[in-house]
Amino acid sequence: MSRIGKNPISIPAGVTVEVKDAVVVVKGKLGELSQTFDKVNVKVEDGQVIVERSSDLKDERAKHGLYRSLISNMVVGVSEGFTKQLELVGVGYRASNQGQKLDLALGFSHNIVLEIVPEVTVETVSEKGKNPIVKLTSADKQLVGQVAAKIRSFRKPEPYKGKGIKFVGEELRRKAGKSA
């Protein structure tokens, strides 16, 4: 039996959850998110969301925990939100933003200008003597992760000097250079 799927999701104050026609709609102070589901039953009872499956088929067992996690992430997202922070490590690496346009100087001949989707707010922090940091915030956990992965893909951290774009707190696997 799914250990994750059978845990109920508690609904915090200020968040409403509606289930109709195989769609879960979660509304809160930070926005509204929706998710379609199949092969499971979703019920809202006395301040909790309960995800149940009708049989023990392999596909239903797999989706039981998946949809429970997705709905849980939606509830946390509309009440608290999700934040990802990226750190630019390298000489001359800079980041700046004008509204939803992120301008990255990553050692290429031209700067990379990326238009960030409106659901994600972007903020850049540049302090003297420290690496620039790009903060991404949104109610949608999947969208924040996808945008962060796209930004990181422009210059992944390399194992010798550690230069590149990495997540704040990420441990890089470093290699020794040439030995004399």
PDB file of C-alpha atoms in Angstrom:
ATOM      1  CA  MET A   1       0.000   0.000   0.000  1.00  0.00           C
ATOM      2  CA  SER A   2       1.180   3.525  -0.735  1.00  0.00           C
ATOM      3  CA  ARG A   3       2.607   5.092   2.389  1.00  0.00           C
ATOM      4  CA  ILE A   4       2.479   8.596   0.951  1.00  0.00           C
ATOM      5  CA  GLY A   5      -0.931   8.251  -0.693  1.00  0.00           C
ATOM      6  CA  LYS A   6      -2.821   7.238   2.413  1.00  0.00           C
ATOM      7  CA  ASN A   7      -1.726  10.300   4.446  1.00  0.00           C
ATOM      8  CA  PRO A   8      -4.441  12.976   4.509  1.00  0.00           C
ATOM      9  CA  ILE A   9      -3.594  16.533   3.474  1.00  0.00           C
ATOM     10  CA  SER A  10      -4.617  19.147   6.043  1.00  0.00           C
ATOM     11  CA  ILE A  11      -6.020  22.356   4.592  1.00  0.00           C
ATOM     12  CA  PRO A  12      -4.639  25.520   6.285  1.00  0.00           C
ATOM     13  CA  ALA A  13      -6.787  28.578   6.989  1.00  0.00           C
ATOM     14  CA  GLY A  14      -7.422  30.755   3.953  1.00  0.00           C
ATOM     15  CA  VAL A  15      -7.146  27.875   1.457  1.00  0.00           C
ATOM     16  CA  THR A  16     -10.118  26.324  -0.336  1.00  0.00           C
ATOM     17  CA  VAL A  17     -10.060  23.005  -2.177  1.00  0.00           C
ATOM     18  CA  GLU A  18     -12.766  22.067  -4.698  1.00  0.00           C
ATOM     19  CA  VAL A  19     -13.126  18.762  -6.538  1.00  0.00           C
ATOM     20  CA  LYS A  20     -15.333  18.485  -9.622  1.00  0.00           C
ATOM     21  CA  ASP A  21     -15.165  16.369 -12.784  1.00  0.00           C
ATOM     22  CA  ALA A  22     -11.695  14.891 -12.167  1.00  0.00           C
ATOM     23  CA  VAL A  23     -10.149  18.340 -11.511  1.00  0.00           C
ATOM     24  CA  VAL A  24      -8.843  19.606  -8.173  1.00  0.00           C
ATOM     25  CA  VAL A  25      -8.851  23.411  -7.812  1.00  0.00           C
ATOM     26  CA  VAL A  26      -6.907  24.934  -4.899  1.00  0.00           C
ATOM     27  CA  LYS A  27      -7.307  28.645  -4.129  1.00  0.00           C
ATOM     28  CA  GLY A  28      -5.306  30.656  -1.605  1.00  0.00           C
ATOM     29  CA  LYS A  29      -3.727  34.036  -0.944  1.00  0.00           C
ATOM     30  CA  LEU A  30      -0.919  33.451  -3.485  1.00  0.00           C
ATOM     31  CA  GLY A  31      -3.127  32.342  -6.371  1.00  0.00           C
ATOM     32  CA  GLU A  32      -5.100  29.468  -7.822  1.00  0.00           C
ATOM     33  CA  LEU A  33      -3.797  26.111  -9.064  1.00  0.00           C
ATOM     34  CA  SER A  34      -5.619  23.214 -10.717  1.00  0.00           C
ATOM     35  CA  GLN A  35      -4.709  19.606 -11.458  1.00  0.00           C
ATOM     36  CA  THR A  36      -6.561  16.910 -13.376  1.00  0.00           C
ATOM     37  CA  PHE A  37      -6.467  13.378 -12.004  1.00  0.00           C
ATOM     38  CA  ASP A  38      -7.557   9.876 -12.982  1.00  0.00           C
ATOM     39  CA  LYS A  39      -7.658   6.381 -11.467  1.00  0.00           C
ATOM     40  CA  VAL A  40      -8.005   7.788  -7.917  1.00  0.00           C
ATOM     41  CA  ASN A  41     -10.827   9.314  -5.857  1.00  0.00           C
ATOM     42  CA  VAL A  42     -10.275  12.677  -4.174  1.00  0.00           C
ATOM     43  CA  LYS A  43     -12.543  13.757  -1.313  1.00  0.00           C
ATOM     44  CA  VAL A  44     -12.583  16.866   0.883  1.00  0.00           C
ATOM     45  CA  GLU A  45     -13.764  16.041   4.421  1.00  0.00           C
ATOM     46  CA  ASP A  46     -13.616  18.214   7.585  1.00  0.00           C
ATOM     47  CA  GLY A  47     -10.538  20.263   6.683  1.00  0.00           C
ATOM     48  CA  GLN A  48      -8.633  17.437   5.003  1.00  0.00           C
ATOM     49  CA  VAL A  49      -8.125  16.164   1.476  1.00  0.00           C
ATOM     50  CA  ILE A  50      -8.162  12.370   1.195  1.00  0.00           C
ATOM     51  CA  VAL A  51      -6.870  10.528  -1.886  1.00  0.00           C
ATOM     52  CA  GLU A  52      -8.109   6.935  -2.301  1.00  0.00           C
ATOM     53  CA  ARG A  53      -7.770   4.328  -5.002  1.00  0.00           C
ATOM     54  CA  SER A  54     -10.435   1.858  -6.061  1.00  0.00           C
ATOM     55  CA  SER A  55      -8.253  -1.215  -6.689  1.00  0.00           C
ATOM     56  CA  ASP A  56      -4.725  -2.568  -6.308  1.00  0.00           C
ATOM     57  CA  LEU A  57      -3.732  -2.424  -9.970  1.00  0.00           C
ATOM     58  CA  LYS A  58      -0.129  -1.349 -10.530  1.00  0.00           C
ATOM     59  CA  ASP A  59      -1.080   1.845 -12.398  1.00  0.00           C
ATOM     60  CA  GLU A  60      -3.499   2.931  -9.662  1.00  0.00           C
ATOM     61  CA  ARG A  61      -0.968   2.229  -6.901  1.00  0.00           C
ATOM     62  CA  ALA A  62       1.597   4.357  -8.746  1.00  0.00           C
ATOM     63  CA  LYS A  63      -0.774   7.292  -9.230  1.00  0.00           C
ATOM     64  CA  HIS A  64      -2.078   7.162  -5.645  1.00  0.00           C
ATOM     65  CA  GLY A  65       1.058   8.680  -4.117  1.00  0.00           C
ATOM     66  CA  LEU A  66       1.707  10.886  -7.151  1.00  0.00           C
ATOM     67  CA  TYR A  67      -1.606  12.736  -6.994  1.00  0.00           C
ATOM     68  CA  ARG A  68      -1.432  13.033  -3.214  1.00  0.00           C
ATOM     69  CA  SER A  69       1.983  14.721  -3.539  1.00  0.00           C
ATOM     70  CA  LEU A  70       0.818  17.003  -6.352  1.00  0.00           C
ATOM     71  CA  ILE A  71      -2.238  18.145  -4.366  1.00  0.00           C
ATOM     72  CA  SER A  72      -0.103  18.628  -1.244  1.00  0.00           C
ATOM     73  CA  ASN A  73       2.349  20.793  -3.234  1.00  0.00           C
ATOM     74  CA  MET A  74      -0.576  22.852  -4.546  1.00  0.00           C
ATOM     75  CA  VAL A  75      -1.899  23.464  -1.009  1.00  0.00           C
ATOM     76  CA  VAL A  76       1.546  24.505   0.270  1.00  0.00           C
ATOM     77  CA  GLY A  77       2.135  26.626  -2.847  1.00  0.00           C
ATOM     78  CA  VAL A  78      -1.009  28.767  -2.582  1.00  0.00           C
ATOM     79  CA  SER A  79      -0.501  29.284   1.162  1.00  0.00           C
ATOM     80  CA  GLU A  80       3.311  29.730   1.489  1.00  0.00           C
ATOM     81  CA  GLY A  81       4.836  29.569  -2.008  1.00  0.00           C
ATOM     82  CA  PHE A  82       8.072  28.013  -3.241  1.00  0.00           C
ATOM     83  CA  THR A  83      11.487  29.642  -3.735  1.00  0.00           C
ATOM     84  CA  LYS A  84      14.560  28.472  -5.622  1.00  0.00           C
ATOM     85  CA  GLN A  85      17.874  30.319  -5.433  1.00  0.00           C
ATOM     86  CA  LEU A  86      20.597  30.018  -8.061  1.00  0.00           C
ATOM     87  CA  GLU A  87      24.164  31.186  -7.479  1.00  0.00           C
ATOM     88  CA  LEU A  88      26.436  32.304 -10.323  1.00  0.00           C
ATOM     89  CA  VAL A  89      30.002  31.194  -9.547  1.00  0.00           C
ATOM     90  CA  GLY A  90      32.704  32.555 -11.835  1.00  0.00           C
ATOM     91  CA  VAL A  91      34.734  35.668 -12.626  1.00  0.00           C
ATOM     92  CA  GLY A  92      32.593  38.159 -14.539  1.00  0.00           C
ATOM     93  CA  TYR A  93      29.349  36.199 -14.163  1.00  0.00           C
ATOM     94  CA  ARG A  94      26.545  38.703 -13.590  1.00  0.00           C
ATOM     95  CA  ALA A  95      22.754  38.678 -13.407  1.00  0.00           C
ATOM     96  CA  SER A  96      20.263  41.522 -13.602  1.00  0.00           C
ATOM     97  CA  ASN A  97      16.560  41.772 -14.252  1.00  0.00           C
ATOM     98  CA  GLN A  98      14.204  44.373 -15.660  1.00  0.00           C
ATOM     99  CA  GLY A  99      10.745  43.169 -14.682  1.00  0.00           C
ATOM    100  CA  GLN A 100      10.376  39.625 -16.030  1.00  0.00           C
ATOM    101  CA  LYS A 101      13.474  39.781 -18.273  1.00  0.00           C
ATOM    102  CA  LEU A 102      16.530  38.102 -16.794  1.00  0.00           C
ATOM    103  CA  ASP A 103      19.876  39.208 -18.256  1.00  0.00           C
ATOM    104  CA  LEU A 104      22.750  36.766 -17.630  1.00  0.00           C
ATOM    105  CA  ALA A 105      26.433  37.426 -18.417  1.00  0.00           C
ATOM    106  CA  LEU A 106      28.022  33.958 -18.325  1.00  0.00           C
ATOM    107  CA  GLY A 107      31.265  34.344 -20.258  1.00  0.00           C
ATOM    108  CA  PHE A 108      29.755  33.889 -23.722  1.00  0.00           C
ATOM    109  CA  SER A 109      30.227  36.499 -26.467  1.00  0.00           C
ATOM    110  CA  HIS A 110      26.694  37.832 -25.849  1.00  0.00           C
ATOM    111  CA  ASN A 111      24.516  38.074 -22.776  1.00  0.00           C
ATOM    112  CA  ILE A 112      21.628  35.631 -22.429  1.00  0.00           C
ATOM    113  CA  VAL A 113      18.268  37.387 -22.081  1.00  0.00           C
ATOM    114  CA  LEU A 114      15.496  35.107 -20.813  1.00  0.00           C
ATOM    115  CA  GLU A 115      11.825  36.080 -20.599  1.00  0.00           C
ATOM    116  CA  ILE A 116      10.464  34.547 -17.363  1.00  0.00           C
ATOM    117  CA  VAL A 117       6.816  33.418 -17.318  1.00  0.00           C
ATOM    118  CA  PRO A 118       4.499  35.807 -15.420  1.00  0.00           C
ATOM    119  CA  GLU A 119       3.593  33.189 -12.766  1.00  0.00           C
ATOM    120  CA  VAL A 120       7.204  33.225 -11.507  1.00  0.00           C
ATOM    121  CA  THR A 121       8.671  36.351  -9.922  1.00  0.00           C
ATOM    122  CA  VAL A 122      12.386  36.851 -10.439  1.00  0.00           C
ATOM    123  CA  GLU A 123      14.775  38.875  -8.277  1.00  0.00           C
ATOM    124  CA  THR A 124      18.536  39.304  -8.536  1.00  0.00           C
ATOM    125  CA  VAL A 125      20.868  40.061  -5.637  1.00  0.00           C
ATOM    126  CA  SER A 126      24.380  41.354  -6.346  1.00  0.00           C
ATOM    127  CA  GLU A 127      26.631  42.266  -3.425  1.00  0.00           C
ATOM    128  CA  LYS A 128      30.255  43.309  -3.732  1.00  0.00           C
ATOM    129  CA  GLY A 129      32.599  40.432  -2.960  1.00  0.00           C
ATOM    130  CA  LYS A 130      29.851  37.780  -3.197  1.00  0.00           C
ATOM    131  CA  ASN A 131      28.475  35.708  -6.037  1.00  0.00           C
ATOM    132  CA  PRO A 132      25.289  37.017  -7.727  1.00  0.00           C
ATOM    133  CA  ILE A 133      22.094  35.197  -6.712  1.00  0.00           C
ATOM    134  CA  VAL A 134      18.900  34.759  -8.748  1.00  0.00           C
ATOM    135  CA  LYS A 135      15.745  34.176  -6.648  1.00  0.00           C
ATOM    136  CA  LEU A 136      12.704  32.572  -8.282  1.00  0.00           C
ATOM    137  CA  THR A 137       9.388  32.554  -6.392  1.00  0.00           C
ATOM    138  CA  SER A 138       5.985  31.120  -7.328  1.00  0.00           C
ATOM    139  CA  ALA A 139       3.027  29.143  -6.017  1.00  0.00           C
ATOM    140  CA  ASP A 140       3.640  26.364  -8.575  1.00  0.00           C
ATOM    141  CA  LYS A 141       6.477  24.073  -7.465  1.00  0.00           C
ATOM    142  CA  GLN A 142       6.819  22.371 -10.848  1.00  0.00           C
ATOM    143  CA  LEU A 143       7.062  25.664 -12.721  1.00  0.00           C
ATOM    144  CA  VAL A 144       9.713  27.103 -10.363  1.00  0.00           C
ATOM    145  CA  GLY A 145      11.807  23.957 -10.725  1.00  0.00           C
ATOM    146  CA  GLN A 146      11.454  23.968 -14.496  1.00  0.00           C
ATOM    147  CA  VAL A 147      12.512  27.627 -14.833  1.00  0.00           C
ATOM    148  CA  ALA A 148      15.427  27.089 -12.421  1.00  0.00           C
ATOM    149  CA  ALA A 149      16.583  24.031 -14.391  1.00  0.00           C
ATOM    150  CA  LYS A 150      16.398  26.023 -17.638  1.00  0.00           C
ATOM    151  CA  ILE A 151      18.566  28.813 -16.179  1.00  0.00           C
ATOM    152  CA  ARG A 152      21.046  26.271 -14.745  1.00  0.00           C
ATOM    153  CA  SER A 153      21.318  24.530 -18.134  1.00  0.00           C
ATOM    154  CA  PHE A 154      22.961  27.619 -19.682  1.00  0.00           C
ATOM    155  CA  ARG A 155      26.181  26.982 -17.714  1.00  0.00           C
ATOM    156  CA  LYS A 156      26.216  23.893 -15.494  1.00  0.00           C
ATOM    157  CA  PRO A 157      28.876  23.823 -12.753  1.00  0.00           C
ATOM    158  CA  GLU A 158      32.074  22.158 -13.876  1.00  0.00           C
ATOM    159  CA  PRO A 159      33.894  19.743 -11.525  1.00  0.00           C
ATOM    160  CA  TYR A 160      37.400  21.300 -11.539  1.00  0.00           C
ATOM    161  CA  LYS A 161      36.916  24.917 -10.485  1.00  0.00           C
ATOM    162  CA  GLY A 162      33.196  24.803  -9.654  1.00  0.00           C
ATOM    163  CA  LYS A 163      32.367  27.606 -12.108  1.00  0.00           C
ATOM    164  CA  GLY A 164      28.820  27.798 -13.431  1.00  0.00           C
ATOM    165  CA  ILE A 165      25.259  28.201 -12.183  1.00  0.00           C
ATOM    166  CA  LYS A 166      24.418  26.105  -9.133  1.00  0.00           C
ATOM    167  CA  PHE A 167      21.590  25.932  -6.634  1.00  0.00           C
ATOM    168  CA  VAL A 168      22.309  27.617  -3.287  1.00  0.00           C
ATOM    169  CA  GLY A 169      23.364  24.869  -0.893  1.00  0.00           C
ATOM    170  CA  GLU A 170      24.129  22.365  -3.669  1.00  0.00           C
ATOM    171  CA  GLU A 171      27.188  20.213  -3.005  1.00  0.00           C
ATOM    172  CA  LEU A 172      29.308  19.831  -6.118  1.00  0.00           C
ATOM    173  CA  ARG A 173      31.457  16.794  -6.755  1.00  0.00           C
ATOM    174  CA  ARG A 174      34.919  18.232  -7.250  1.00  0.00           C
ATOM    175  CA  LYS A 175      37.809  16.581  -9.074  1.00  0.00           C
ATOM    176  CA  ALA A 176      41.550  17.033  -8.622  1.00  0.00           C
ATOM    177  CA  GLY A 177      43.346  18.782 -11.462  1.00  0.00           C
ATOM    178  CA  LYS A 178      46.506  17.655 -13.221  1.00  0.00           C
ATOM    179  CA  SER A 179      49.242  16.512 -10.840  1.00  0.00           C
ATOM    180  CA  ALA A 180      52.756  17.764 -11.575  1.00  0.00           C
TER     181      ALA A 180
END
